[in-house]
Every structure is written in structure tokens, then in C-alpha cells.
Amino acid sequence: MTRLYFVRHADAYDENGIQLDDYSLNNLGKLQALQLAKRLKNNKFQAMYCSKVKRAIETCEIVNELHKMEVIHTSALNEVGSDLWPQPGVQVKPQGIDNFNEVVKTINEAYRKLVKRHRGQEVIIFTHGNWIRVLLSRILNPQNPEKTFSHFLIHNSSLTIVDVNDDDYEYIISVSDTAHTHLYESHI
């Protein structure tokens, strides 16, 4: 069984609720990343991947302080979409989502490469909320992932875990799990 831990980066929003690619983690984000690191300290990952966006890199660096792994940075994990994409609970198709099917295809290709390259391993992937939402939508509704997309809310520093068996059947183990922000020790 292959287990993939998808981590949405920790909080990097500024005081105006804006988050841009070059923003560092704010104080809450640094705390969230430390809590996540504590939660995952006993996990034995065989690989660690990270988006090339600063907030994901900083989250990854904090978690990796305990693992001391070589990190594979790739733009294939960078944030997708825009503020025009539907937010959770919004069922309308706004402008700007015209390329959704292309994004689904691109994310699915990156995901499939990870699964193939790390068959039978545990891998942690630091990425972004829309990236994870697109992946989950594709897993649950491969024929029409756009209809599923707005049903997910992926919290900062959350874990979404997907297992993939040898027949490529996918099991969604957890979605947007932030139990570590409650400050207790755990091991998944």
C-alpha cells in the first residue's frame, strides 16, 4: 500500500486576508507548522516533496527539521486556480475556471507519477488548498470533478491522506485533518 500525506501549507495570510506567493508564514502559520512537525515526528517517510511557493517551502522546512530529509521541490505542486475559482459551498461556475479540466489533468499526472515512483512507500507532499481540492474531486468524481470541487474546505497546515493499493484503487483516509493544532502527540 502506498500512503501519500498531502499537507496544505500553514497560514501565510496578512492582516488584510491576502496571501501572495512571496508571503512568508505569519506567526500563527509558524505555530501551525511546529504543531504539525510534532505530530509527524515519528513518521518514517521515504520521500518528501514540496511546492516551489514560499509558504509551502517554509512549512516543509519546519516539519523537516525533525526528519532531515532531502526535499524534492517541484512547480507541479504549486497553487492552481485563482480567487475566481469557487470557494467551498459556492455552486456557481465563475469566470476563470475555464481551464479546470486542464488543471485536473496536470494534477492527476503529477499525482500518478508520485504513486508510480513511490509504490509501497509513505510520502509527504507540501502543497496548496486548491491543488488538494482538485485531486480529491478527481478521485471522487473522475467523470465530472468540477461538480465536486466546491464541497471541500482544506485548512491551513492540514493533512489529507490517500492510500493507493497495488491495483491503483484509492482510499481517502482523511481530509483536512488539523488535530495537531490541539497540541497533543500523535502518530498516524
PDB file of C-alpha atoms in Angstrom:
ATOM      1  CA  MET A   1       0.000   0.000   0.000  1.00  0.00           C
ATOM      2  CA  THR A   2       1.237   3.474  -0.884  1.00  0.00           C
ATOM      3  CA  ARG A   3       0.387   6.241   1.584  1.00  0.00           C
ATOM      4  CA  LEU A   4       0.520   9.885   0.500  1.00  0.00           C
ATOM      5  CA  TYR A   5       0.319  12.658   3.096  1.00  0.00           C
ATOM      6  CA  PHE A   6      -0.801  15.876   1.416  1.00  0.00           C
ATOM      7  CA  VAL A   7      -0.124  18.913   3.596  1.00  0.00           C
ATOM      8  CA  ARG A   8      -1.628  22.286   2.873  1.00  0.00           C
ATOM      9  CA  HIS A   9       0.932  24.909   3.852  1.00  0.00           C
ATOM     10  CA  ALA A  10       0.471  26.736   7.153  1.00  0.00           C
ATOM     11  CA  ASP A  11      -1.114  30.197   7.451  1.00  0.00           C
ATOM     12  CA  ALA A  12       0.510  32.997   5.442  1.00  0.00           C
ATOM     13  CA  TYR A  13      -2.384  35.462   5.218  1.00  0.00           C
ATOM     14  CA  ASP A  14      -1.594  39.058   6.092  1.00  0.00           C
ATOM     15  CA  GLU A  15      -3.748  41.300   8.310  1.00  0.00           C
ATOM     16  CA  ASN A  16      -5.934  42.127   5.279  1.00  0.00           C
ATOM     17  CA  GLY A  17      -6.644  38.469   4.499  1.00  0.00           C
ATOM     18  CA  ILE A  18      -4.332  38.475   1.466  1.00  0.00           C
ATOM     19  CA  GLN A  19      -1.875  35.700   0.679  1.00  0.00           C
ATOM     20  CA  LEU A  20       0.555  36.050  -2.212  1.00  0.00           C
ATOM     21  CA  ASP A  21       3.213  33.626  -3.497  1.00  0.00           C
ATOM     22  CA  ASP A  22       6.113  35.505  -1.910  1.00  0.00           C
ATOM     23  CA  TYR A  23       4.496  35.793   1.546  1.00  0.00           C
ATOM     24  CA  SER A  24       6.203  34.113   4.496  1.00  0.00           C
ATOM     25  CA  LEU A  25       4.294  32.239   7.151  1.00  0.00           C
ATOM     26  CA  ASN A  26       2.775  34.537   9.735  1.00  0.00           C
ATOM     27  CA  ASN A  27       3.142  33.819  13.479  1.00  0.00           C
ATOM     28  CA  LEU A  28       0.071  31.567  13.523  1.00  0.00           C
ATOM     29  CA  GLY A  29       1.434  29.726  10.485  1.00  0.00           C
ATOM     30  CA  LYS A  30       4.768  29.111  12.201  1.00  0.00           C
ATOM     31  CA  LEU A  31       2.929  27.708  15.227  1.00  0.00           C
ATOM     32  CA  GLN A  32       0.760  25.501  12.980  1.00  0.00           C
ATOM     33  CA  ALA A  33       3.864  24.149  11.215  1.00  0.00           C
ATOM     34  CA  LEU A  34       5.526  23.397  14.572  1.00  0.00           C
ATOM     35  CA  GLN A  35       2.402  21.570  15.747  1.00  0.00           C
ATOM     36  CA  LEU A  36       2.351  19.560  12.515  1.00  0.00           C
ATOM     37  CA  ALA A  37       6.062  18.743  12.920  1.00  0.00           C
ATOM     38  CA  LYS A  38       5.399  17.466  16.438  1.00  0.00           C
ATOM     39  CA  ARG A  39       2.535  15.303  15.185  1.00  0.00           C
ATOM     40  CA  LEU A  40       4.613  13.762  12.391  1.00  0.00           C
ATOM     41  CA  LYS A  41       7.902  13.398  14.289  1.00  0.00           C
ATOM     42  CA  ASN A  42       7.683   9.591  14.487  1.00  0.00           C
ATOM     43  CA  ASN A  43       6.578   9.015  10.907  1.00  0.00           C
ATOM     44  CA  LYS A  44       9.148   7.389   8.626  1.00  0.00           C
ATOM     45  CA  PHE A  45       8.720   8.939   5.192  1.00  0.00           C
ATOM     46  CA  GLN A  46      10.631   7.575   2.230  1.00  0.00           C
ATOM     47  CA  ALA A  47      10.299  10.824   0.270  1.00  0.00           C
ATOM     48  CA  MET A  48       9.406  14.469   0.821  1.00  0.00           C
ATOM     49  CA  TYR A  49       8.101  16.763  -1.927  1.00  0.00           C
ATOM     50  CA  CYS A  50       7.307  20.452  -1.829  1.00  0.00           C
ATOM     51  CA  SER A  51       5.806  23.184  -3.970  1.00  0.00           C
ATOM     52  CA  LYS A  52       8.150  25.985  -5.004  1.00  0.00           C
ATOM     53  CA  VAL A  53       5.950  28.613  -3.312  1.00  0.00           C
ATOM     54  CA  LYS A  54       7.464  30.270  -0.232  1.00  0.00           C
ATOM     55  CA  ARG A  55       4.691  29.432   2.272  1.00  0.00           C
ATOM     56  CA  ALA A  56       4.848  25.731   1.364  1.00  0.00           C
ATOM     57  CA  ILE A  57       8.651  25.737   1.487  1.00  0.00           C
ATOM     58  CA  GLU A  58       8.655  27.298   4.970  1.00  0.00           C
ATOM     59  CA  THR A  59       6.064  24.797   6.230  1.00  0.00           C
ATOM     60  CA  CYS A  60       8.137  21.953   4.795  1.00  0.00           C
ATOM     61  CA  GLU A  61      11.370  23.284   6.339  1.00  0.00           C
ATOM     62  CA  ILE A  62       9.833  23.415   9.824  1.00  0.00           C
ATOM     63  CA  VAL A  63       8.471  19.859   9.571  1.00  0.00           C
ATOM     64  CA  ASN A  64      11.703  18.600   8.016  1.00  0.00           C
ATOM     65  CA  GLU A  65      13.813  19.866  10.942  1.00  0.00           C
ATOM     66  CA  LEU A  66      12.895  16.593  12.674  1.00  0.00           C
ATOM     67  CA  HIS A  67      13.286  14.353   9.618  1.00  0.00           C
ATOM     68  CA  LYS A  68      16.424  15.777   7.966  1.00  0.00           C
ATOM     69  CA  MET A  69      15.333  14.523   4.539  1.00  0.00           C
ATOM     70  CA  GLU A  70      16.299  15.678   1.090  1.00  0.00           C
ATOM     71  CA  VAL A  71      13.331  17.645  -0.249  1.00  0.00           C
ATOM     72  CA  ILE A  72      12.286  17.436  -3.889  1.00  0.00           C
ATOM     73  CA  HIS A  73      10.934  20.859  -4.904  1.00  0.00           C
ATOM     74  CA  THR A  74       8.655  20.930  -7.920  1.00  0.00           C
ATOM     75  CA  SER A  75       6.399  23.525  -9.504  1.00  0.00           C
ATOM     76  CA  ALA A  76       3.977  20.671 -10.311  1.00  0.00           C
ATOM     77  CA  LEU A  77       2.758  21.122  -6.711  1.00  0.00           C
ATOM     78  CA  ASN A  78       2.336  24.915  -6.899  1.00  0.00           C
ATOM     79  CA  GLU A  79      -1.032  26.537  -6.216  1.00  0.00           C
ATOM     80  CA  VAL A  80      -3.582  26.346  -9.014  1.00  0.00           C
ATOM     81  CA  GLY A  81      -6.615  28.440  -9.817  1.00  0.00           C
ATOM     82  CA  SER A  82      -7.362  31.894  -8.540  1.00  0.00           C
ATOM     83  CA  ASP A  83      -9.726  33.831  -6.309  1.00  0.00           C
ATOM     84  CA  LEU A  84     -12.260  33.440  -9.123  1.00  0.00           C
ATOM     85  CA  TRP A  85     -12.442  29.688  -8.563  1.00  0.00           C
ATOM     86  CA  PRO A  86     -15.460  28.596  -6.497  1.00  0.00           C
ATOM     87  CA  GLN A  87     -14.971  28.595  -2.769  1.00  0.00           C
ATOM     88  CA  PRO A  88     -16.430  25.811  -0.602  1.00  0.00           C
ATOM     89  CA  GLY A  89     -20.209  25.837  -0.732  1.00  0.00           C
ATOM     90  CA  VAL A  90     -20.388  28.003  -3.877  1.00  0.00           C
ATOM     91  CA  GLN A  91     -22.062  26.076  -6.681  1.00  0.00           C
ATOM     92  CA  VAL A  92     -21.770  28.651  -9.474  1.00  0.00           C
ATOM     93  CA  LYS A  93     -19.273  28.443 -12.296  1.00  0.00           C
ATOM     94  CA  PRO A  94     -17.416  31.759 -12.154  1.00  0.00           C
ATOM     95  CA  GLN A  95     -15.186  33.111 -14.847  1.00  0.00           C
ATOM     96  CA  GLY A  96     -11.619  31.961 -14.563  1.00  0.00           C
ATOM     97  CA  ILE A  97     -12.399  28.264 -14.136  1.00  0.00           C
ATOM     98  CA  ASP A  98     -12.378  27.640 -17.898  1.00  0.00           C
ATOM     99  CA  ASN A  99      -9.091  25.760 -17.584  1.00  0.00           C
ATOM    100  CA  PHE A 100     -10.322  23.478 -14.777  1.00  0.00           C
ATOM    101  CA  ASN A 101     -10.193  20.273 -16.833  1.00  0.00           C
ATOM    102  CA  GLU A 102      -6.637  21.060 -17.917  1.00  0.00           C
ATOM    103  CA  VAL A 103      -5.671  21.650 -14.268  1.00  0.00           C
ATOM    104  CA  VAL A 104      -7.281  18.331 -13.277  1.00  0.00           C
ATOM    105  CA  LYS A 105      -5.263  16.569 -15.973  1.00  0.00           C
ATOM    106  CA  THR A 106      -1.996  18.235 -14.900  1.00  0.00           C
ATOM    107  CA  ILE A 107      -2.522  17.460 -11.202  1.00  0.00           C
ATOM    108  CA  ASN A 108      -3.562  13.887 -11.940  1.00  0.00           C
ATOM    109  CA  GLU A 109      -0.386  13.361 -13.994  1.00  0.00           C
ATOM    110  CA  ALA A 110       1.794  14.678 -11.146  1.00  0.00           C
ATOM    111  CA  TYR A 111      -0.109  12.516  -8.643  1.00  0.00           C
ATOM    112  CA  ARG A 112       0.211   9.382 -10.801  1.00  0.00           C
ATOM    113  CA  LYS A 113       3.970   9.955 -11.142  1.00  0.00           C
ATOM    114  CA  LEU A 114       4.271  10.152  -7.348  1.00  0.00           C
ATOM    115  CA  VAL A 115       2.303   6.935  -6.879  1.00  0.00           C
ATOM    116  CA  LYS A 116       4.315   5.089  -9.547  1.00  0.00           C
ATOM    117  CA  ARG A 117       7.684   6.339  -8.263  1.00  0.00           C
ATOM    118  CA  HIS A 118       6.918   5.525  -4.610  1.00  0.00           C
ATOM    119  CA  ARG A 119       4.841   2.343  -4.787  1.00  0.00           C
ATOM    120  CA  GLY A 120       4.574   0.786  -1.316  1.00  0.00           C
ATOM    121  CA  GLN A 121       6.110   3.799   0.434  1.00  0.00           C
ATOM    122  CA  GLU A 122       4.997   6.682   2.649  1.00  0.00           C
ATOM    123  CA  VAL A 123       5.487  10.081   1.045  1.00  0.00           C
ATOM    124  CA  ILE A 124       4.754  13.567   2.388  1.00  0.00           C
ATOM    125  CA  ILE A 125       3.807  16.308  -0.067  1.00  0.00           C
ATOM    126  CA  PHE A 126       3.629  20.011   0.845  1.00  0.00           C
ATOM    127  CA  THR A 127       1.241  21.787  -1.492  1.00  0.00           C
ATOM    128  CA  HIS A 128      -1.825  24.065  -1.566  1.00  0.00           C
ATOM    129  CA  GLY A 129      -5.555  24.013  -0.859  1.00  0.00           C
ATOM    130  CA  ASN A 130      -6.840  24.151  -4.432  1.00  0.00           C
ATOM    131  CA  TRP A 131      -4.301  21.517  -5.504  1.00  0.00           C
ATOM    132  CA  ILE A 132      -5.647  19.117  -2.870  1.00  0.00           C
ATOM    133  CA  ARG A 133      -9.278  20.016  -3.665  1.00  0.00           C
ATOM    134  CA  VAL A 134      -8.717  19.255  -7.356  1.00  0.00           C
ATOM    135  CA  LEU A 135      -7.098  15.909  -6.535  1.00  0.00           C
ATOM    136  CA  LEU A 136      -9.898  14.840  -4.180  1.00  0.00           C
ATOM    137  CA  SER A 137     -12.510  15.936  -6.716  1.00  0.00           C
ATOM    138  CA  ARG A 138     -10.841  13.810  -9.390  1.00  0.00           C
ATOM    139  CA  ILE A 139     -10.656  10.781  -7.076  1.00  0.00           C
ATOM    140  CA  LEU A 140     -14.311  11.001  -6.018  1.00  0.00           C
ATOM    141  CA  ASN A 141     -15.838  12.125  -9.301  1.00  0.00           C
ATOM    142  CA  PRO A 142     -13.496  11.302 -12.200  1.00  0.00           C
ATOM    143  CA  GLN A 143     -16.168  11.987 -14.823  1.00  0.00           C
ATOM    144  CA  ASN A 144     -17.074  15.441 -13.533  1.00  0.00           C
ATOM    145  CA  PRO A 145     -14.641  16.671 -10.839  1.00  0.00           C
ATOM    146  CA  GLU A 146     -15.794  20.278 -11.253  1.00  0.00           C
ATOM    147  CA  LYS A 147     -19.098  19.384  -9.562  1.00  0.00           C
ATOM    148  CA  THR A 148     -17.272  18.010  -6.518  1.00  0.00           C
ATOM    149  CA  PHE A 149     -14.618  20.728  -6.174  1.00  0.00           C
ATOM    150  CA  SER A 150     -16.644  23.242  -4.144  1.00  0.00           C
ATOM    151  CA  HIS A 151     -17.523  20.631  -1.499  1.00  0.00           C
ATOM    152  CA  PHE A 152     -14.052  20.675   0.069  1.00  0.00           C
ATOM    153  CA  LEU A 153     -12.535  23.052   2.579  1.00  0.00           C
ATOM    154  CA  ILE A 154      -8.827  22.407   3.093  1.00  0.00           C
ATOM    155  CA  HIS A 155      -7.494  24.133   6.213  1.00  0.00           C
ATOM    156  CA  ASN A 156      -4.028  25.589   6.670  1.00  0.00           C
ATOM    157  CA  SER A 157      -1.468  23.018   7.883  1.00  0.00           C
ATOM    158  CA  SER A 158      -3.999  20.213   7.423  1.00  0.00           C
ATOM    159  CA  LEU A 159      -3.279  16.617   6.474  1.00  0.00           C
ATOM    160  CA  THR A 160      -5.166  14.866   3.724  1.00  0.00           C
ATOM    161  CA  ILE A 161      -4.123  11.226   3.478  1.00  0.00           C
ATOM    162  CA  VAL A 162      -4.692   8.993   0.477  1.00  0.00           C
ATOM    163  CA  ASP A 163      -3.773   5.307   0.314  1.00  0.00           C
ATOM    164  CA  VAL A 164      -3.345   3.619  -3.055  1.00  0.00           C
ATOM    165  CA  ASN A 165      -3.279  -0.173  -3.283  1.00  0.00           C
ATOM    166  CA  ASP A 166      -1.377  -2.248  -5.838  1.00  0.00           C
ATOM    167  CA  ASP A 167      -4.387  -2.163  -8.189  1.00  0.00           C
ATOM    168  CA  ASP A 168      -4.386   1.668  -8.036  1.00  0.00           C
ATOM    169  CA  TYR A 169      -7.592   1.758  -6.009  1.00  0.00           C
ATOM    170  CA  GLU A 170      -7.596   4.909  -3.893  1.00  0.00           C
ATOM    171  CA  TYR A 171      -8.749   5.160  -0.302  1.00  0.00           C
ATOM    172  CA  ILE A 172      -9.233   8.615   1.172  1.00  0.00           C
ATOM    173  CA  ILE A 173      -8.134   8.173   4.780  1.00  0.00           C
ATOM    174  CA  SER A 174      -8.529  11.752   5.986  1.00  0.00           C
ATOM    175  CA  VAL A 175      -9.421  15.149   4.574  1.00  0.00           C
ATOM    176  CA  SER A 176      -8.197  18.455   6.003  1.00  0.00           C
ATOM    177  CA  ASP A 177      -7.257  16.915   9.370  1.00  0.00           C
ATOM    178  CA  THR A 178      -5.973  19.562  11.797  1.00  0.00           C
ATOM    179  CA  ALA A 179      -5.984  17.505  15.011  1.00  0.00           C
ATOM    180  CA  HIS A 180      -2.355  18.529  15.611  1.00  0.00           C
ATOM    181  CA  THR A 181      -3.425  22.109  16.200  1.00  0.00           C
ATOM    182  CA  HIS A 182      -4.881  20.882  19.501  1.00  0.00           C
ATOM    183  CA  LEU A 183      -1.358  20.323  20.857  1.00  0.00           C
ATOM    184  CA  TYR A 184      -1.252  16.640  21.653  1.00  0.00           C
ATOM    185  CA  GLU A 185       1.164  13.974  20.493  1.00  0.00           C
ATOM    186  CA  SER A 186       0.039  11.505  17.864  1.00  0.00           C
ATOM    187  CA  HIS A 187       1.303   9.162  15.177  1.00  0.00           C
ATOM    188  CA  ILE A 188      -0.667   8.224  12.094  1.00  0.00           C
TER     189      ILE A 188
END
